[in-house]
Every structure is written in structure tokens, then in C-alpha cells.
Coordinates of C-alpha atoms and ligand atoms in Angstrom, one line a residue:
X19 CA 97.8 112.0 77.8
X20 CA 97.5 115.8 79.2
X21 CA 93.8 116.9 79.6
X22 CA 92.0 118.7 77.0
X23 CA 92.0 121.7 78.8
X24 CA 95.9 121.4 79.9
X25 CA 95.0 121.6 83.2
X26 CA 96.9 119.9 86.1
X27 CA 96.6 118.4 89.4
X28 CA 99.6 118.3 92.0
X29 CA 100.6 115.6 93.8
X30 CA 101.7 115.7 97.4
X31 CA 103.5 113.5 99.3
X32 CA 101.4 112.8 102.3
X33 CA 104.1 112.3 105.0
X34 CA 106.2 116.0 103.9
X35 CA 103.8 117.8 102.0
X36 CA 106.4 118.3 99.4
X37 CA 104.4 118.1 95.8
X38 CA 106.0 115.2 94.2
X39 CA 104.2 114.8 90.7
X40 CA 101.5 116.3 88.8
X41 CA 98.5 114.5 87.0
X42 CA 96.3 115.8 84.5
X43 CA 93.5 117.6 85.8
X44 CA 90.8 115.5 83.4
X45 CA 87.0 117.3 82.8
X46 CA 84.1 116.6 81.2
X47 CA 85.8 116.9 77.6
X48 CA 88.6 114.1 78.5
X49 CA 85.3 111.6 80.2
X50 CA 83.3 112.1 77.3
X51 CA 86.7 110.8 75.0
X52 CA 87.4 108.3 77.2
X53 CA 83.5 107.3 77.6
X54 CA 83.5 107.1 73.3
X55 CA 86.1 105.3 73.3
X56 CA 84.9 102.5 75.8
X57 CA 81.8 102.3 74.3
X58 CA 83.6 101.8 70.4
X59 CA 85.7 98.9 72.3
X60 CA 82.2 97.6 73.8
X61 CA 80.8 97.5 71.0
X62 CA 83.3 96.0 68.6
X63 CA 82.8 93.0 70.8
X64 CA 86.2 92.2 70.7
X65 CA 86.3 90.9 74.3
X66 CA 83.1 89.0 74.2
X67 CA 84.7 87.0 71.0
X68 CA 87.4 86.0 72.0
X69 CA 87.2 82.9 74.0
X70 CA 86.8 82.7 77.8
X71 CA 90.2 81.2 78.0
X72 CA 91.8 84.1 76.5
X73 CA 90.0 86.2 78.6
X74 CA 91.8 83.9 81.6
X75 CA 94.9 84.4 79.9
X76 CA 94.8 88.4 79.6
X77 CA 94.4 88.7 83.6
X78 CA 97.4 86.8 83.7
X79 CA 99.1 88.5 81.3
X80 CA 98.3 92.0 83.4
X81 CA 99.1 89.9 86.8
X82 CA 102.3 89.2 85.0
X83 CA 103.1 93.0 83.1
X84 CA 102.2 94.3 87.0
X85 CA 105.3 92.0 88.1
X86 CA 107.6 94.0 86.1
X87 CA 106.5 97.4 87.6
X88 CA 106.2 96.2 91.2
X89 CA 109.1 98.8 92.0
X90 CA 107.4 101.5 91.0
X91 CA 104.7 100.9 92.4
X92 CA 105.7 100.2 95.6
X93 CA 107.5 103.5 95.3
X94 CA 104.7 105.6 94.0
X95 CA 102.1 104.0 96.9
X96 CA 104.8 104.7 99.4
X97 CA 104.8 108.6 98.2
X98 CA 101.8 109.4 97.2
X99 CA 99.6 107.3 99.9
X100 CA 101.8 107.2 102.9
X101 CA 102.5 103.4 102.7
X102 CA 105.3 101.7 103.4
X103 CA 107.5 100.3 100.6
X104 CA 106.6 96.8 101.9
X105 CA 103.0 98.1 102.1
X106 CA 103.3 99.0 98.6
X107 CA 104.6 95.4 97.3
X108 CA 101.9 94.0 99.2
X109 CA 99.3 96.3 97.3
X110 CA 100.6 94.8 94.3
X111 CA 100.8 91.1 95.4
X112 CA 96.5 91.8 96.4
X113 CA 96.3 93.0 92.8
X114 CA 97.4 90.5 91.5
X115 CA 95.5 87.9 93.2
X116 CA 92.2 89.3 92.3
X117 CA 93.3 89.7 88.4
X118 CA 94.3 85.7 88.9
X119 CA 91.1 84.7 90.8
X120 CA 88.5 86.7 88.5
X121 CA 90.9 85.7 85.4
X122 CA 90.1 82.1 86.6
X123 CA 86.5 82.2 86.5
X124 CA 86.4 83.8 83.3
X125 CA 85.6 80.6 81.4
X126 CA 83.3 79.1 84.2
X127 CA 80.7 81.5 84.3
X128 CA 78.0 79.4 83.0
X129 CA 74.1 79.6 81.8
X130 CA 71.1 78.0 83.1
X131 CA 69.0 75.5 80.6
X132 CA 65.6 75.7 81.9
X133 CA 63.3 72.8 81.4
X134 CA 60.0 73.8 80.0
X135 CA 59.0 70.4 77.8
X136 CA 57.9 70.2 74.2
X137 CA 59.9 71.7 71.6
X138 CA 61.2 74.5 73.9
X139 CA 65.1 74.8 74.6
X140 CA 65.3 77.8 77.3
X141 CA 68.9 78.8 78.5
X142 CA 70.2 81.9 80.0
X143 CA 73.1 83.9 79.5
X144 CA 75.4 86.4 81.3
X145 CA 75.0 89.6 79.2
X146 CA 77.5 92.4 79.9
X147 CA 75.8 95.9 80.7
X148 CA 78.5 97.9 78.3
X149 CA 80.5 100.9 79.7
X150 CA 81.3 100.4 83.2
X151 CA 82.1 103.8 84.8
X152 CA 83.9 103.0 87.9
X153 CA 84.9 105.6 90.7
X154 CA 87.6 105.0 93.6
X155 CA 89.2 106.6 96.4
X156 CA 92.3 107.3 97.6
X157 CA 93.2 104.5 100.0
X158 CA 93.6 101.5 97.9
X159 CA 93.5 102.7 94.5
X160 CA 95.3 100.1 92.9
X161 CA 93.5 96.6 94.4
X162 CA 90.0 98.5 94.6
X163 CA 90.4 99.7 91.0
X164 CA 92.0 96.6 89.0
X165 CA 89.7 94.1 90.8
X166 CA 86.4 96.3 89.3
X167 CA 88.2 96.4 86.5
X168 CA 88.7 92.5 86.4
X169 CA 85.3 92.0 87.1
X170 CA 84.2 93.9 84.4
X171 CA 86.3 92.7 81.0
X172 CA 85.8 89.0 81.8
X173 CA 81.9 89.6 81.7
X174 CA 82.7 91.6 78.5
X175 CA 82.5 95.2 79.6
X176 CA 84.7 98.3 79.1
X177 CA 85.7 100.4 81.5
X178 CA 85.8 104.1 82.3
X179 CA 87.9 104.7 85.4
X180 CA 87.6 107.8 87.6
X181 CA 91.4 107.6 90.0
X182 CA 91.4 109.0 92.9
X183 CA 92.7 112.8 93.0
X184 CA 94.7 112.7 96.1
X185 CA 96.7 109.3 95.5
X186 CA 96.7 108.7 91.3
X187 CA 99.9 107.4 90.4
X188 CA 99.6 103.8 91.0
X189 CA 96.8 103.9 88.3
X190 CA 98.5 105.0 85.9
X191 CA 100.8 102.2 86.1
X192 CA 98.0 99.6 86.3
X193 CA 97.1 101.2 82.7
X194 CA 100.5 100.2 81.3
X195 CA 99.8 97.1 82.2
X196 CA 97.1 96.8 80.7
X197 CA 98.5 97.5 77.2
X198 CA 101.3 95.9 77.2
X199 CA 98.9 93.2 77.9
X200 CA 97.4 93.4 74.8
X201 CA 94.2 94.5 76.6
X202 CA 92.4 95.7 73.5
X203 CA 92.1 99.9 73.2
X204 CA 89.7 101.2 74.6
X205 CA 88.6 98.7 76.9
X206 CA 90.1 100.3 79.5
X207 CA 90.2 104.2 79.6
X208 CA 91.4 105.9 83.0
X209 CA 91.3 109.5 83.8
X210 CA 92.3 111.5 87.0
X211 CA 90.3 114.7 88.0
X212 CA 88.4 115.7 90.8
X213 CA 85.5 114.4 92.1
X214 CA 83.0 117.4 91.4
X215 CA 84.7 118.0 87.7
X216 CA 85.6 114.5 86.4
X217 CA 83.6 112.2 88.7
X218 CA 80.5 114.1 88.5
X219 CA 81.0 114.3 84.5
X220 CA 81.4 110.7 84.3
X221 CA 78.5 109.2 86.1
X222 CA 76.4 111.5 84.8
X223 CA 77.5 110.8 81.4
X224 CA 74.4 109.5 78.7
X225 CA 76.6 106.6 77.7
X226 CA 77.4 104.7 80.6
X227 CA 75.5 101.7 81.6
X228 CA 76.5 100.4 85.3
X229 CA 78.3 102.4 88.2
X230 CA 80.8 101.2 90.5
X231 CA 81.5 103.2 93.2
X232 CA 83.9 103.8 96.3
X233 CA 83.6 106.6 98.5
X234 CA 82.0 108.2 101.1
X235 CA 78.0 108.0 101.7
X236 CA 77.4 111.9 101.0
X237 CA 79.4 111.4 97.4
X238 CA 77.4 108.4 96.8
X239 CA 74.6 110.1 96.8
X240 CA 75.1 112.4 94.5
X241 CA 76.2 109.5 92.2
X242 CA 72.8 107.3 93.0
X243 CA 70.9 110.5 91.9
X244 CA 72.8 110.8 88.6
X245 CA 72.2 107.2 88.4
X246 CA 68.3 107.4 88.5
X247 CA 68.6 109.9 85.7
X248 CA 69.4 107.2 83.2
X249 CA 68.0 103.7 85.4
X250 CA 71.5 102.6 85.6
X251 CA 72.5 99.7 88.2
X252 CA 75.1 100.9 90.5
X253 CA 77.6 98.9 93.1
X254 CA 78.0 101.4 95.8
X255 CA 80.6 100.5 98.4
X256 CA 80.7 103.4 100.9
X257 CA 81.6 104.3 104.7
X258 CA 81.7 102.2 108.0
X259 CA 81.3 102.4 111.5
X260 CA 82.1 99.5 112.5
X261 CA 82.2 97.5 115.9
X262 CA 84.0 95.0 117.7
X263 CA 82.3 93.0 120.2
X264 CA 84.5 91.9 123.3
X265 CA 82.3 89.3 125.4
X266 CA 83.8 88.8 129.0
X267 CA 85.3 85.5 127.8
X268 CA 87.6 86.5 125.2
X269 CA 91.0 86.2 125.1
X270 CA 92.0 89.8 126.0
X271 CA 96.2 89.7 124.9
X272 CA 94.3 88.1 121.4
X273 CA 91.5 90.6 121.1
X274 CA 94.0 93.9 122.1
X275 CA 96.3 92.9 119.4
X276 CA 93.5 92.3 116.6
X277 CA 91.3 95.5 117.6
X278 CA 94.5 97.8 117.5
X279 CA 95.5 96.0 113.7
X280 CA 92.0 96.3 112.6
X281 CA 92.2 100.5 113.5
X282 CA 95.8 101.4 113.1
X283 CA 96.4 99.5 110.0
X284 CA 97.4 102.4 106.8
X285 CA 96.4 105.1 110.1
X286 CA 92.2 103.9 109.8
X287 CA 91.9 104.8 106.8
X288 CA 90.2 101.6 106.1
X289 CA 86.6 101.6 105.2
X290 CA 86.0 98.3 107.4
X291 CA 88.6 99.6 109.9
X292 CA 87.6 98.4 113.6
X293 CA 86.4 101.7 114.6
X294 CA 84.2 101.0 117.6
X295 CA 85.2 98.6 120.6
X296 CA 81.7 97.5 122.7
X297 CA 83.3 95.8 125.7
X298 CA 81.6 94.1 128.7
X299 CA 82.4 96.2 131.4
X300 CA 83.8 94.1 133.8
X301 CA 86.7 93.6 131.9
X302 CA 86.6 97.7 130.3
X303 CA 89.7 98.7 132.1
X304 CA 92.0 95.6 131.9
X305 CA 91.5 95.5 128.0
X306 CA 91.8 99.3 127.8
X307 CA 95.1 99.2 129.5
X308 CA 96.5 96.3 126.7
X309 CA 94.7 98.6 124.0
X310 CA 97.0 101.6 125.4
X311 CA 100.1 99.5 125.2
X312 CA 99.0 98.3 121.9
X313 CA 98.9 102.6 120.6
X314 CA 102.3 102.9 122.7
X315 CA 104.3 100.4 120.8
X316 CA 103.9 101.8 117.3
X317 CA 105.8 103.5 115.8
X318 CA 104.9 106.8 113.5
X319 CA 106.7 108.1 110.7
X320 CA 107.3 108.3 106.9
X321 CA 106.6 105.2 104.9
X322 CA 110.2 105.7 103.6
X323 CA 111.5 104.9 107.4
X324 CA 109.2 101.3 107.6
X325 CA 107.3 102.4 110.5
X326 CA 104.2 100.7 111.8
X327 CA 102.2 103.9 110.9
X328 CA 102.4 106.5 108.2
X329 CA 100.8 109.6 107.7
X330 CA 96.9 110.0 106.9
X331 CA 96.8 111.5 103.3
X332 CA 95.7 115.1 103.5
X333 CA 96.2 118.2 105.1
X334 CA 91.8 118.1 105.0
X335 CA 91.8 114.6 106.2
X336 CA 94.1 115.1 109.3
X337 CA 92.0 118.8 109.8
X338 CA 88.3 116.6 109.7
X339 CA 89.6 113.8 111.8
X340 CA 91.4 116.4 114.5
X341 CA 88.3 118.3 115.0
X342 CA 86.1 115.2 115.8
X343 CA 88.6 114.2 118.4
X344 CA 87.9 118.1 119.8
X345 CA 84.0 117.3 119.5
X346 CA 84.7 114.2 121.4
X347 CA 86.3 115.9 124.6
X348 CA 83.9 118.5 124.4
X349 CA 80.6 116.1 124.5
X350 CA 83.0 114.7 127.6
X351 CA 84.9 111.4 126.3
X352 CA 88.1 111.1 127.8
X353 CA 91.5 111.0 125.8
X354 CA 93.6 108.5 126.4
X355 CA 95.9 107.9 124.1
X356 CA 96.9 109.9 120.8
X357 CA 94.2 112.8 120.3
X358 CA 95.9 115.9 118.5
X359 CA 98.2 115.4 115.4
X360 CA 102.1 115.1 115.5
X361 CA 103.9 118.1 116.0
X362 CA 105.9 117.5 112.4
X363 CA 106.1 118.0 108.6
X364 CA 103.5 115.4 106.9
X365 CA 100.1 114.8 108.1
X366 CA 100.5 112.8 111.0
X367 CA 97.9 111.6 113.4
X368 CA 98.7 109.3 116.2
X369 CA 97.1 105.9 117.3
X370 CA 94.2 107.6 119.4
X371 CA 91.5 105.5 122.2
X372 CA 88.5 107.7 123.8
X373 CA 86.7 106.1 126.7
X374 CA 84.1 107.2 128.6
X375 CA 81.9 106.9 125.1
X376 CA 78.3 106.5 125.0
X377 CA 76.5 105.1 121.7
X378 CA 75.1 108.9 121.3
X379 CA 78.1 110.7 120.6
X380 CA 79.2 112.0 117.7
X381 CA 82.4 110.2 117.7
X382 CA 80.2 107.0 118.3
X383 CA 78.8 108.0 115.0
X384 CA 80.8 109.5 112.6
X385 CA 83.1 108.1 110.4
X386 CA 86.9 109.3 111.2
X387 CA 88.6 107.6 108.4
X388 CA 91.6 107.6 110.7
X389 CA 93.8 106.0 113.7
X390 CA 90.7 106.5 116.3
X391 CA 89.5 104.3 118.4
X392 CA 86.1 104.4 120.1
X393 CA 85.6 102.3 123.5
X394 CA 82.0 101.8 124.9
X395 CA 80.8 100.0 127.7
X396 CA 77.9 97.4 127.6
X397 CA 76.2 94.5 130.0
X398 CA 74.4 92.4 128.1
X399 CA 74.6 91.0 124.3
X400 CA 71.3 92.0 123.9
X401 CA 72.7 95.6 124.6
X402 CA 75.9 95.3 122.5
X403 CA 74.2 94.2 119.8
X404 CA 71.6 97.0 119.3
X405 CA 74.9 99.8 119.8
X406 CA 76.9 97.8 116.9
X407 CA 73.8 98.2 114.9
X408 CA 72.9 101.6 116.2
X409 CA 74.5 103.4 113.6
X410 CA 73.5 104.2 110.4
X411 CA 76.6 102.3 108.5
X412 CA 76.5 98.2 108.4
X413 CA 80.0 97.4 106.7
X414 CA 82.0 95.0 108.8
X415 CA 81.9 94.0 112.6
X416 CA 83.6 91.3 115.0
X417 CA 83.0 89.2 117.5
X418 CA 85.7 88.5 120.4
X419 CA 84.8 85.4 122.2
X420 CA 85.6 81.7 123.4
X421 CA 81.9 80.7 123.6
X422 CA 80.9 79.6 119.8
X423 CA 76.9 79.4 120.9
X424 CA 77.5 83.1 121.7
X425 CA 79.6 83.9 118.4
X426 CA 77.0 82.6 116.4
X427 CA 74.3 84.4 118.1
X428 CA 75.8 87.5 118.3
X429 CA 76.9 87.0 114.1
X430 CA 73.3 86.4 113.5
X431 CA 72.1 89.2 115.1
X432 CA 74.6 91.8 113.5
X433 CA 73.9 94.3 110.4
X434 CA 76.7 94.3 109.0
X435 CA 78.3 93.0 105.1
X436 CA 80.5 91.0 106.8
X437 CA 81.2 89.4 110.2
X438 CA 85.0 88.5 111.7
X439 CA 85.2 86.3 114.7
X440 CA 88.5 86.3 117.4
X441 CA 90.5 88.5 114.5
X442 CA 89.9 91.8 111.9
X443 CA 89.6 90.7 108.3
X444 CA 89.3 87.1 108.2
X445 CA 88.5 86.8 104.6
X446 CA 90.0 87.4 101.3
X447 CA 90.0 88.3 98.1
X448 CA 87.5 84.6 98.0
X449 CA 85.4 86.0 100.4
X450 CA 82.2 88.3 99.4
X451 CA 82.7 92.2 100.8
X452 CA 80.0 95.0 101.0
X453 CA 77.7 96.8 103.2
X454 CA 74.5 97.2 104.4
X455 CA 72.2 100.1 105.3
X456 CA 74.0 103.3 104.5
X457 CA 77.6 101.5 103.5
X458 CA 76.2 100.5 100.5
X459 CA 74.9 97.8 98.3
X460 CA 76.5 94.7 95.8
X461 CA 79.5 93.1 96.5
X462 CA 82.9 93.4 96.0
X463 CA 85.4 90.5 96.0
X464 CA 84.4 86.4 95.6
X465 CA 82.3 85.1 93.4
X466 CA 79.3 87.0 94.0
X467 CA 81.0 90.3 92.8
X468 CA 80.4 89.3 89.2
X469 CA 77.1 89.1 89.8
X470 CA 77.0 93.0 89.4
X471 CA 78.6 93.2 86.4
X472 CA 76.1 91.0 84.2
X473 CA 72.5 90.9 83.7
X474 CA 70.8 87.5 82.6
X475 CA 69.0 87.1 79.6
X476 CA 67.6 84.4 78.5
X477 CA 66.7 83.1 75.6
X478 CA 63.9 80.5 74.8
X479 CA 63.8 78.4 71.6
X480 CA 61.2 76.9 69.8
X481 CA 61.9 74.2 67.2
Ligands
LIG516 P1 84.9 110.6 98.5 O1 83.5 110.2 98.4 O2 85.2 112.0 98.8 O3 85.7 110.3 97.1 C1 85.7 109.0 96.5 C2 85.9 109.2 95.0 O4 84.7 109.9 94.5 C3 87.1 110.0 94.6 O5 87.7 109.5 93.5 C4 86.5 111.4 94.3 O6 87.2 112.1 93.4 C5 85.1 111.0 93.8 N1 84.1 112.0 93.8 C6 84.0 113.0 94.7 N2 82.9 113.8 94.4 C7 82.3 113.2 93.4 C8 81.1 113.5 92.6 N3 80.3 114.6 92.9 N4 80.7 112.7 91.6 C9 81.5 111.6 91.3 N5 82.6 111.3 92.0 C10 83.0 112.1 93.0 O7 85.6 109.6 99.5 P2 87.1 109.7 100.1 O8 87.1 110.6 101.2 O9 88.1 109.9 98.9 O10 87.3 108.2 100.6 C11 87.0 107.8 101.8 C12 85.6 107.2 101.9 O11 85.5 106.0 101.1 C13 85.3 106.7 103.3 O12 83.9 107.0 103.6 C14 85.5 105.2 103.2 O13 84.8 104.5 104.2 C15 85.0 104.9 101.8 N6 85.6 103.7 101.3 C16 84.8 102.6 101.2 C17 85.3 101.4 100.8 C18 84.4 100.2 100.7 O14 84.8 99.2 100.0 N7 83.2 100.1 101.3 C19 86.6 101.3 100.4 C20 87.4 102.4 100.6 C21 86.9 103.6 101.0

């Protein structure tokens, strides 16, 4: 459906810069449609009466309708998000996991009865907020949308999706699955537009009830403070930091491999990418030379080509991440791998280490969102936990050791939503995922996830 105001939104193709598609450019006139008619859908109650196990059945049916378009998608992942075709299967193999998992628990999301004596029946029930207005980024837009949106219809909400402007197309797709589903209209509505027109439109909308968000800690701000307007809850899953432990123990062939998958992986543009490596320093320079080899042997190009890296998404993105690599050298890390972008079409940035890094640094600090890897230096675990929790994000960290005492005091000690021992994502679409401090609040992922998509009410009965 165009936008009410015609307007349009290219789409580039991140690895030529070619514009491969446009999208319409949706504003506050297409939300406040699309916000009507969730809300008609929420309130007709149609997904709250039929029965849990047809709500089961619909996430199958989507899992299954997705099936059908899985060449497309690939395609479209591949050319508007720089994957690779095989990462682009995969993206739709994750999505339909999570419509299969939360589709399972749809009819085993039971009450309380609370015993209070007498002629009193208590019991409590999981009562949907309403509109769900969800908002996600670029790098995942397909998993990170349909699993909120999973979440959300088998507690009986509707959705209002914002996609992401720089990679939209695999959204659109996810929508067709929906109806030919027979996910009931309205239930899900999704609109591309920018974040300042459409997203800012959205969650600031009257009629929404609960927030999802996905996106960078300055943007979800702005949506926390449109949030307190109207008292709305809000899942807010936002930026990362995160670090890598390496105790002198650890397996160093094991640990170079996992630390260079957990940054290079879709170029670091992974909100729990590995981003900072604390390692003890008597064994700094081995591991540094293995992480080097690690950068050397990858190869860089195209997703069409099936290399091991593709390009970052924008011409903006490869800009901000180039010009903290500059701030780097200039507060006097050292380069040693990678460090300017690829001297090519596309937006290519290189696997890229700095050493020489102290916890004060900018680069330390900041979020790249790309292929760049921080190396620090530390004694004692004392001192390598206070840098891994010296920033202000608290998504993910890890933990490179034989000693298991030492893994699990170190894993205590960390701030951080989630904790990955001797590899970089151990966990699943079963396992909870979220941040702490300034990456955010809630949970995505697992059973705790629905958890922010109900409230309890209960309801007490006398005879
Ligand atoms: P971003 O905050 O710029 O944009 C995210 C989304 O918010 C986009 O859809 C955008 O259009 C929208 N948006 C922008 N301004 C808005 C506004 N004023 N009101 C409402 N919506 C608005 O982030 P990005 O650069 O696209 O994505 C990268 C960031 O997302 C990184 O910080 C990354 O760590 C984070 N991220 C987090 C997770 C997680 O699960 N924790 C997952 C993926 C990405």
C-alpha cells in the first residue's frame, strides 16, 4: 500500500550502492491507519477467542507460508542487508524457530489459583496490553521483528510494526505471510518510514499500549520519553559494549576463533557482537598474533560472491565507524589489522584489531556497530572485571577459561544480560536475551520474553 502522502524511500544495495527498490516513505497519517486498525483487530477479540491451540496452529501456519518465500528472502536479505544468500536462508530458518517455539507455548501459558480459604476462588490471568507498537533496526529485521510479533498475538495483542528504513524488504514479506496465514486483519499492520517521521509518530501515538524497541541508546531515549507521556511499558533492547574475558588458561587456538566469529560475524553489526577482548597480559601477544591470522583469513566481498564478510549497510555507518578508528590512532592505539575502509564500490570495512587500548578510550567505549575489535591488557580478575563492567552498556560478555571455579566467579561478577563461557553466543532462541544498565531492559527470546507482553490480573471470587 503506497503512503498517504505518496512519498518513497529508496533502497540501496549495501555492497554497490546501486538503489535496488523503493518502499513507501510511511508518516504520521499511514501510523495513525495502521494504529486504528490494530486497535479495531484488538478489540474485536478475535485472537483472544479463538482457542490457544489455534493460536499454536497460526505460528505454524506463518512458519510454514515463510517456507514458500524463503527464496526471496534470502535474496532480498542478501541485497538489501549485505548477507549472504546462505545468511539469508538462515535468517529465515531463526524465524521460523521462534514463530514454532512461542507458537508452542501459546496454549501453556497458564494462571495462578491463589488460596485464600472460605468462599473465595482467586486466580490470575495473562491480560494482553492491546496495540503493541514495535520498532526494529536494520540488522536483523526479519527474526527481531516476527519473534515480537510472535510474542505478541499469542498473548492476544496487535501489532503495529515500525521496519527498519535502511533494510525493509524482508518485512514486507513476513507480512504476506502473515495473511495468507489467515492472521486475522489488522492484527498485524507494518509500515516503513524513518525513524524521526514514522517511528517518532508511532510511539508517540495516544492509542498504543506497550513499546518494543530495538535500536540505539540515544533513539531509545527519545522513545522512553514519549513513553512516559502516556505510562506505557516498554521492552527496550538497545546498544552493547561488550567484553571477552581471556584468563591465562584458556585455550588460545579455541578462544582466537570464537572472539573473531563473535566480532566479524554480518561485519559487527551485531548488538552483542564481541567488541572488547580483556586479555591477561602474559599471553597479550601470542593471542593477538592468532586474532591477526584470524582477520587475515576472511574473505570480503559481496554477499552475492559467499564471502565470510559483506559490507556494513550504509554509506553513514561505514563514515561513523571509520572515524572512531581515526579517534583511536589519534588517542594513540595502535592499528593492527584492518582500520580504513576498502578501497571499492559498496561500503566495505575490513576485519580491524587495535592494541595498545586502555579502558579510557573512546574506542573502549563507544559502540562501532562494525568489524572492530578492541584488545586491552589486564593482571588480575579483579581488574578485568571492573573494565568489562566499566562501560556504560551491560548486553552480553564471555568468559575464556579452563578453570570452572574461575568461570563462575568471573560470570557472577559480570553486568551483563547474558554471559557465554569458552564460545560467543551460546544460547538460543530458548535462552532469555537483554541488557542491563544502558542496553536496556525486558527480555527478548525464551520464556521470559512473554512476560513483557501481558500484565496479570486477577480476579477473586466470592460465592
Ligand atoms: P537506531 O536507533 O538509529 O534505529 C533503530 C530503529 O529506530 C529504526 O527502525 C529507526 O528508524 C527507528 N528510529 C530512529 N529514530 C526514531 C525516533 N525518533 N523515534 C522512533 N523510532 C526511531 O539504531 P540503528 O543504528 O538502526 O541500529 C543499531 C543499534 O541497534 C545499535 O546500537 C545496536 O546495538 C542496536 N541493536 C540492539 C539489539 C538488541 O537486541 N539489544 C539488536 C539489534 C540492534
Amino acid at each position: 500500500m503506497d503512503a498517504a502522502n505518496g512519498g518513497r524511500i529508496p533502497v540501496l544495495d549495501p555492497a554497490t550502492g546501486e538503489v535496488i527498490s523503493e518502499v513507501p516513505r510511511g508518516g504520521a497519517a499511514d501510523i495513525d491507519r495502521a494504529v486504528n486498525a490494530a486497535r479495531r483487530a484488538f478489540e474485536s477479540r478475535l485472537l483472544l477467542e479463538i482457542t490457544p491451540a489455534a493460536r499454536v496452529e497460526l505460528m505454524f501456519e506463518i512458519a510454514s507460508q515463510l517456507e514458500k518465500l524463503a527464496d526471496e528472502i534470502a535474496l532480498v536479505e542478501m541485497r538489501d542487508n549485505g548477507k549472504t544468500l546462505q545468511n539469508g536462508y538462515n535468517e529465515v530458518a531463526l524465524t521460523q524457530r521462534y514463530l514454532k517455539y512461542y507458537g508452542g507455548m501459546a496454549d501453556k501459558l497458564e494462571g495462578r489459583q491463589i488460596p485464600l480459604g472460605g468462599d473465595i476462588l482467586d486466580y490470575t490471568i495473562h491480560m494482553p496490553y492491546g496495540v503493541s507498537a514495535q520498532i526494529v533496526p536494520w540488522n536483523g529485521p526479519l527474526p527481531v521483528g516476527a519473534r515480537s510479533v510472535a510474542c505478541a498475538l499469542i498473548t492476544g495483542n496487535t501489532v503495529v510494526l515500525k521496519s527498519p528504513e535502511d533494510s525493509p524488504l524482508s518485512l514486507f514479506l513476513f507480512a504476506e505471510a502473515c495473511e495468507r496465514a489467515g492472521v486475522p486483519k489488522g492484527a498485524v499492520n507494518i509500515v516503513c518510514g524513518y525513524g524521526k517521521e514514522a517511528g517518532a509518530a508511532l510511539v508517540s501515538h495516544h492509542d498504543i499500549d506497550h513499546i518494543v524497541f530495538t535500536g540505539s541508546v540515544e533513539t531509545g531515549k527519545s522513545v522512553l520519553r514519549a513513553a512516559a507521556e502516556r505510562v506505557i511499558p516498554c521492552v527496550m533492547e538497545l546498544g552493547g559494549k561488550s567484553a571477552g574475558i581471556v584468563y591465562a588458561d584458556a585455550d588460545l587456538h579455541l578462544t582466537a576463533r570464537n572472539a573473531a566469529k563473535g566480532i566479524f560475524t554480518h561485519s559487527g553489526q551485531i548488538c552483542s557482537a564481541a567488541s572488547r577482548l580483556l586479555v591477561h597480559r602474559s599471553i597479550h601477544d601470542q593471542l593477538v598474533e592468532k586474532l591477526k591470522a584470524e582477520a587475515g583469513i576472511r574473505t570480503i566481498g559481496p554477499g552475492v560472491e559467499g564471502r565470510d564478510m559483506g559490507p556494513v549497510i550504509s554509506e553513514k555507518q561505514l563514515s561513523r565507524i571509520e572515524a572512531l578508528c581515526k579517534a583511536g590512532v589519534e588517542e594513540g592505539a595502535t592499528v593492527v589489522s584492518g582500520g580504513r575502509r576498502l578501497d571499492r564500490a559498496g561500503y566495505f570495512m575490513p576485519p580491524t584489531i587495535f592494541t595498545g587500548v586502555t579502558p579510557q578510550m573512546r574506542i573502549a567505549n563507544e559502540e562501532f556497530f562494525g568489524p572492530v575489535l578492541v584488545v586491552i591488557p589486564f593482571d588480575t580478575p579483579e581488574e578485568a572485571v571492573r573494565i568489562a563492567n566499566g562501560t556504560d552498556y551491560g548486553l552480553a560478555a564471555g568468559i575464556f577459561t579452563r578453570d570452572l571455579r574461575l568461570a563462575h566467579w568471573t560470570a557472577d561478577r559480570l553486568v551483563a544480560g547474558q554471559v557465554y563461557v569458552n564460545d560467543w553466543w551460546v544460547g538460543g532462541v530458548e535462552t532469555p536475551f537483554g541488557g542491563a544498565k544502558r542496553s536496556g531492559y525486558g527480555r527478548e527470546k525464551g520464556q521470559e520474553a512473554l512476560l513483557g507482553y501481558v500484565q496479570t490480573k486477577n480476579v477473586g471470587i466470592r460465592y
